[in-house]
CSV table of N, CA and C in Angstrom, one decimal:
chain,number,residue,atom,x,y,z
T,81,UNK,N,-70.9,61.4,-107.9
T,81,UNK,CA,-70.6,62.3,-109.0
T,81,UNK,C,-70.5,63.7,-108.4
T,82,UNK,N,-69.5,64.1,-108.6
T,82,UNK,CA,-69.6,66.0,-108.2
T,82,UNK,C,-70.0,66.9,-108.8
T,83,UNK,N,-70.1,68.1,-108.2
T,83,UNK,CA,-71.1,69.1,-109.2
T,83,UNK,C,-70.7,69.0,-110.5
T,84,UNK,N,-69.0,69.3,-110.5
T,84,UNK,CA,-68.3,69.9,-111.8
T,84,UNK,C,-68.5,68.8,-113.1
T,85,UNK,N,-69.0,67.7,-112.8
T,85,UNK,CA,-69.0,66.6,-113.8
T,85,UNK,C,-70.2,66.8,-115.0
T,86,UNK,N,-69.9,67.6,-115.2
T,86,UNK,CA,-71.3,68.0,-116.0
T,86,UNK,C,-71.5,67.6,-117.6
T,87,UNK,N,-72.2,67.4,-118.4
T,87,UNK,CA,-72.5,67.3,-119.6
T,87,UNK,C,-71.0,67.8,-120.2
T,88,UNK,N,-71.0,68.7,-120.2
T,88,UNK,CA,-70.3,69.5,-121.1
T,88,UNK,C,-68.8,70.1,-120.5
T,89,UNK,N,-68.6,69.7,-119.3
T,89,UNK,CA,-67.4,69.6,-118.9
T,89,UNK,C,-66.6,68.1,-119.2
T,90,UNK,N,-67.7,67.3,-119.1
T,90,UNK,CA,-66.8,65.6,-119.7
T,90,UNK,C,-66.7,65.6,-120.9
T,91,UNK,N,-67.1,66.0,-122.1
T,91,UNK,CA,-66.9,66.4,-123.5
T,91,UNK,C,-66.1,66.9,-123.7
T,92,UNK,N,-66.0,68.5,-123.2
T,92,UNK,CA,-64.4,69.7,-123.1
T,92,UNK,C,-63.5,68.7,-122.5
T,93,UNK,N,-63.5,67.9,-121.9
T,93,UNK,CA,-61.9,67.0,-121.7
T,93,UNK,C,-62.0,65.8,-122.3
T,94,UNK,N,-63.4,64.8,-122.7
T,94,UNK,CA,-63.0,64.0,-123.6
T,94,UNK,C,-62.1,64.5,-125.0
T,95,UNK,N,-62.7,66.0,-125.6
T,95,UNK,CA,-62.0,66.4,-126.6
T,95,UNK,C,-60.8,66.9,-126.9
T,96,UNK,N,-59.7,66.9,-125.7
T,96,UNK,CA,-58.8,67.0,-125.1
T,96,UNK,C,-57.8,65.8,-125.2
T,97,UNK,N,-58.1,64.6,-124.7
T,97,UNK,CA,-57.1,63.6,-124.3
T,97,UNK,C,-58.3,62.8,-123.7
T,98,UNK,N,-57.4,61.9,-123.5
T,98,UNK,CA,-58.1,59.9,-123.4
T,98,UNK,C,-58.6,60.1,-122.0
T,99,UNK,N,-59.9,59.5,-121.4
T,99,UNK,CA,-59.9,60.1,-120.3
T,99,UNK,C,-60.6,58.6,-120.1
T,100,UNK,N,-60.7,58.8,-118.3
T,100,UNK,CA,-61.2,56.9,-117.8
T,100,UNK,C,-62.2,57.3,-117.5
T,101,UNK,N,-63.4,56.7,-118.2
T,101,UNK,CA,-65.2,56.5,-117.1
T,101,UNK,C,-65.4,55.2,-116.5
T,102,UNK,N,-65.7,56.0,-115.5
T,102,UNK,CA,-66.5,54.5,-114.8
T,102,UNK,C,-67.6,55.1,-114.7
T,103,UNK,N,-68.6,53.8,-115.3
T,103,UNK,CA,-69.8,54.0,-115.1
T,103,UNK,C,-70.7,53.2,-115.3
T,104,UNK,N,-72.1,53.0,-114.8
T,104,UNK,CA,-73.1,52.2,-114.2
T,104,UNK,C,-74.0,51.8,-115.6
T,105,UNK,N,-73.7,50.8,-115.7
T,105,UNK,CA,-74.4,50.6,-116.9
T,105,UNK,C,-75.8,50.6,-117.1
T,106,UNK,N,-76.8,50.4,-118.2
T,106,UNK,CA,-78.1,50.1,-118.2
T,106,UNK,C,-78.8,49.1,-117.2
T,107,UNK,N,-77.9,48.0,-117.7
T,107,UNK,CA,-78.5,46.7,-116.7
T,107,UNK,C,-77.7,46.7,-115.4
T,108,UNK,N,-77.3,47.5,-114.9
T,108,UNK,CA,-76.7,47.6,-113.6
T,108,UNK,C,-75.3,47.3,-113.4
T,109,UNK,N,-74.6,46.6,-114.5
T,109,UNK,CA,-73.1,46.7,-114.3
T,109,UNK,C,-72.2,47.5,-114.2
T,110,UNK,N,-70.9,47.5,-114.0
T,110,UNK,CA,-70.2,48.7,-113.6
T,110,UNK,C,-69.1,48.4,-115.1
T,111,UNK,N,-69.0,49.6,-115.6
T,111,UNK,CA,-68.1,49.6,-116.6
T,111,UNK,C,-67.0,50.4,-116.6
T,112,UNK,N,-65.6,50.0,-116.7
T,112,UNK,CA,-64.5,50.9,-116.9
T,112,UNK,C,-63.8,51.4,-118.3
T,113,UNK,N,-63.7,52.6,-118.6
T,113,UNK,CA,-64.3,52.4,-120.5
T,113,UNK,C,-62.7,53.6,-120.5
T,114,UNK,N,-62.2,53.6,-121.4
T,114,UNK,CA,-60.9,55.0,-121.8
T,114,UNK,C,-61.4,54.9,-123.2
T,115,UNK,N,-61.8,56.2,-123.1
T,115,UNK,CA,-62.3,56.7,-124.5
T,115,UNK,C,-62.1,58.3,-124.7
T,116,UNK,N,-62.1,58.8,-125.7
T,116,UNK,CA,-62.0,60.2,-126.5
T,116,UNK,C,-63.1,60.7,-127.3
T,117,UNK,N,-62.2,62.1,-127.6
T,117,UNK,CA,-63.6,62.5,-128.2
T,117,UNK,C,-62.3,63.8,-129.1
T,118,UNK,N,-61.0,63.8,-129.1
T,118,UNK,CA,-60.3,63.8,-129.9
T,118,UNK,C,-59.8,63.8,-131.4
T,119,UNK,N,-60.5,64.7,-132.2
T,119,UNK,CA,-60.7,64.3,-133.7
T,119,UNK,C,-59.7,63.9,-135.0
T,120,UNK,N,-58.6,63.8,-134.4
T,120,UNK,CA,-57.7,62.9,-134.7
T,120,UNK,C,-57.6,61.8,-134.5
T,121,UNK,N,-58.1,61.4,-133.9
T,121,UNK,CA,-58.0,59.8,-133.0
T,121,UNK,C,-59.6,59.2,-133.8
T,122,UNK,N,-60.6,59.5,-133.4
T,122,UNK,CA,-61.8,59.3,-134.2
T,122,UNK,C,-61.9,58.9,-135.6
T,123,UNK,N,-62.2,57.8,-136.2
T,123,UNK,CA,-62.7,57.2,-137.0
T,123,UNK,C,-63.4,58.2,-138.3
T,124,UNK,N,-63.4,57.9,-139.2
T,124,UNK,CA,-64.4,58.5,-140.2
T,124,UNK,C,-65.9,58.1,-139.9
T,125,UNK,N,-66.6,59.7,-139.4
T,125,UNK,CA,-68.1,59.4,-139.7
T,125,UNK,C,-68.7,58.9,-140.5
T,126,UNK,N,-69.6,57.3,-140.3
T,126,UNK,CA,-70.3,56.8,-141.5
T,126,UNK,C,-72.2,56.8,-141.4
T,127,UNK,N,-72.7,56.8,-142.5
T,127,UNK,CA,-74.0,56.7,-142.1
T,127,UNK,C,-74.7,58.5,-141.5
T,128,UNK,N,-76.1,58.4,-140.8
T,128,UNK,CA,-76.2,59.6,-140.3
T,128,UNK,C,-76.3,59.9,-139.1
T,129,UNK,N,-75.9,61.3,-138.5
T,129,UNK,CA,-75.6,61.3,-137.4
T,129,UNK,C,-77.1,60.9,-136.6
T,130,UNK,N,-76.5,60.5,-134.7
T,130,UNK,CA,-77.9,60.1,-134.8
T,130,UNK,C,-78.3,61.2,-133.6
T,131,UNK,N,-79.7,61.0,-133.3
T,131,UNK,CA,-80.6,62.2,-132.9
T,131,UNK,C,-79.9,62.3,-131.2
T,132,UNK,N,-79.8,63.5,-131.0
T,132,UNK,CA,-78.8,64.2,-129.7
T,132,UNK,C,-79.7,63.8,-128.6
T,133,UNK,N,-79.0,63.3,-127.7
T,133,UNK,CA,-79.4,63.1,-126.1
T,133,UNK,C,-78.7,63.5,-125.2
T,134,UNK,N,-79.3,64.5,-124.8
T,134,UNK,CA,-78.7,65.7,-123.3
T,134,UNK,C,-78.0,64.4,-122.5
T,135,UNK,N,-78.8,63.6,-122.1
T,135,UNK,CA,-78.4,62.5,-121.0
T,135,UNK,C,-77.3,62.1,-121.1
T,136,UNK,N,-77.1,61.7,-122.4
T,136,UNK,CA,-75.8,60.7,-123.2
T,136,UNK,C,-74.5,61.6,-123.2
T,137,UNK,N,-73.6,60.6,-123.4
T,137,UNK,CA,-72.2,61.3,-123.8
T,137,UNK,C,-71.7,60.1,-124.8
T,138,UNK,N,-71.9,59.9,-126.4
T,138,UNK,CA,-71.2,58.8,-126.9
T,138,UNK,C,-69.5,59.5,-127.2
T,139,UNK,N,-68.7,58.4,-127.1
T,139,UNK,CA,-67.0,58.4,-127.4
T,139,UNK,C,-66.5,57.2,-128.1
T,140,UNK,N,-65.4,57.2,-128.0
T,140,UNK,CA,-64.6,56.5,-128.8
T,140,UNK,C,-63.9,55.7,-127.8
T,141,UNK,N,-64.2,54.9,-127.8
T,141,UNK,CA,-63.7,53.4,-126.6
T,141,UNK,C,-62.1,53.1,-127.6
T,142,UNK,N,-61.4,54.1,-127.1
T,142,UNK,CA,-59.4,53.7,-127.9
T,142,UNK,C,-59.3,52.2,-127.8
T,143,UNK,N,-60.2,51.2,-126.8
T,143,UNK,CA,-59.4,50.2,-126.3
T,143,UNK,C,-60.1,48.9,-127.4
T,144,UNK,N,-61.8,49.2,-127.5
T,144,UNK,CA,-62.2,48.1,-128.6
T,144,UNK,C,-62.5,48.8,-129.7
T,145,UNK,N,-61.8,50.1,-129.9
T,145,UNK,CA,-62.4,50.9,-131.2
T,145,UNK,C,-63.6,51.3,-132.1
T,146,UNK,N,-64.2,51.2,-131.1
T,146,UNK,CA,-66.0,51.8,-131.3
T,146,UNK,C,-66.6,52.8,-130.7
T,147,UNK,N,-67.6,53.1,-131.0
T,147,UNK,CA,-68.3,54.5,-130.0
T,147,UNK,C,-69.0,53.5,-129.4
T,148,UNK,N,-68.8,54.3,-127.8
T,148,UNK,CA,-69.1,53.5,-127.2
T,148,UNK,C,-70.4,54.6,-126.4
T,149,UNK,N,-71.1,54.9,-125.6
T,149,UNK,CA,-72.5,55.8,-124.9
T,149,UNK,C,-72.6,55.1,-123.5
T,150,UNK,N,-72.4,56.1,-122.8
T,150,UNK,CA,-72.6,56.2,-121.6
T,150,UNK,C,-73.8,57.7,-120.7
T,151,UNK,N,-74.7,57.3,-120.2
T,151,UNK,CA,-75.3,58.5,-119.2
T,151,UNK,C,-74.7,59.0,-118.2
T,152,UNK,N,-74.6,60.6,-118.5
T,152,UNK,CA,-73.9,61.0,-117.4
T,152,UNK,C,-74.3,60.8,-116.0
T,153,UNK,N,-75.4,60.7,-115.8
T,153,UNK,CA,-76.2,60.7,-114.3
T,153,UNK,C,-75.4,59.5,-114.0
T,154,UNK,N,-75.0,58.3,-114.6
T,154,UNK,CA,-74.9,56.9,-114.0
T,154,UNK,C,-72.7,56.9,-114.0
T,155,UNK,N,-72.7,58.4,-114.1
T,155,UNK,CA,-71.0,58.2,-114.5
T,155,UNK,C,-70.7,58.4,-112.9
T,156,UNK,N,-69.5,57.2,-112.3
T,156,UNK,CA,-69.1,57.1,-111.0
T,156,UNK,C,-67.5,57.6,-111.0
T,157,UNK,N,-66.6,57.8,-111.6
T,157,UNK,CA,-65.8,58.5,-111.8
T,157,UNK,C,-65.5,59.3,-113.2
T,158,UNK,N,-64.4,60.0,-113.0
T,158,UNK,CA,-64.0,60.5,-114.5
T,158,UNK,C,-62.9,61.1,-114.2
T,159,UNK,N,-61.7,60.3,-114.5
T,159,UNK,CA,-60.3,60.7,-114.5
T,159,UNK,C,-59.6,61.0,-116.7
């Protein structure tokens, strides 16, 4: 991962357009995920929001239509 990949630089372009993660999962798998953060595209919020984790970045997986959470420390690319 390079410096620029930061918290809040992968957010400012998930919110942008559909963007590719790869990234290392909890149990050690490697996941390839195209998800947004786009509020047009995003689903209606249901239920309550849940409590913020600096680590985390949750999105919207366009491809099985869920929020999906990934940790940025374990993110291996980001196109």
């Amino acid at each position: 991962m390079t410096e620029e990949l930061t918290r809040e630089y992968m957010i400012g372009e998930l919110q942008k357009r559909v963007c590719r993660v790869v990234f290392k999962k909890v149990n050690g798998e490697e996941r390839d995920m195209k998800c947004t953060l786009i509020e047009k595209v995003l689903p209606p919020m249901k239920g309550t929001e849940r409590q913020k984790n600096n680590d985390v970045i949750r999105a919207f997986d366009t491809l099985k239509g869920e929020f999906r959470s990934f940790r940025v420390e374990n993110v291996i690319s980001f196109t």
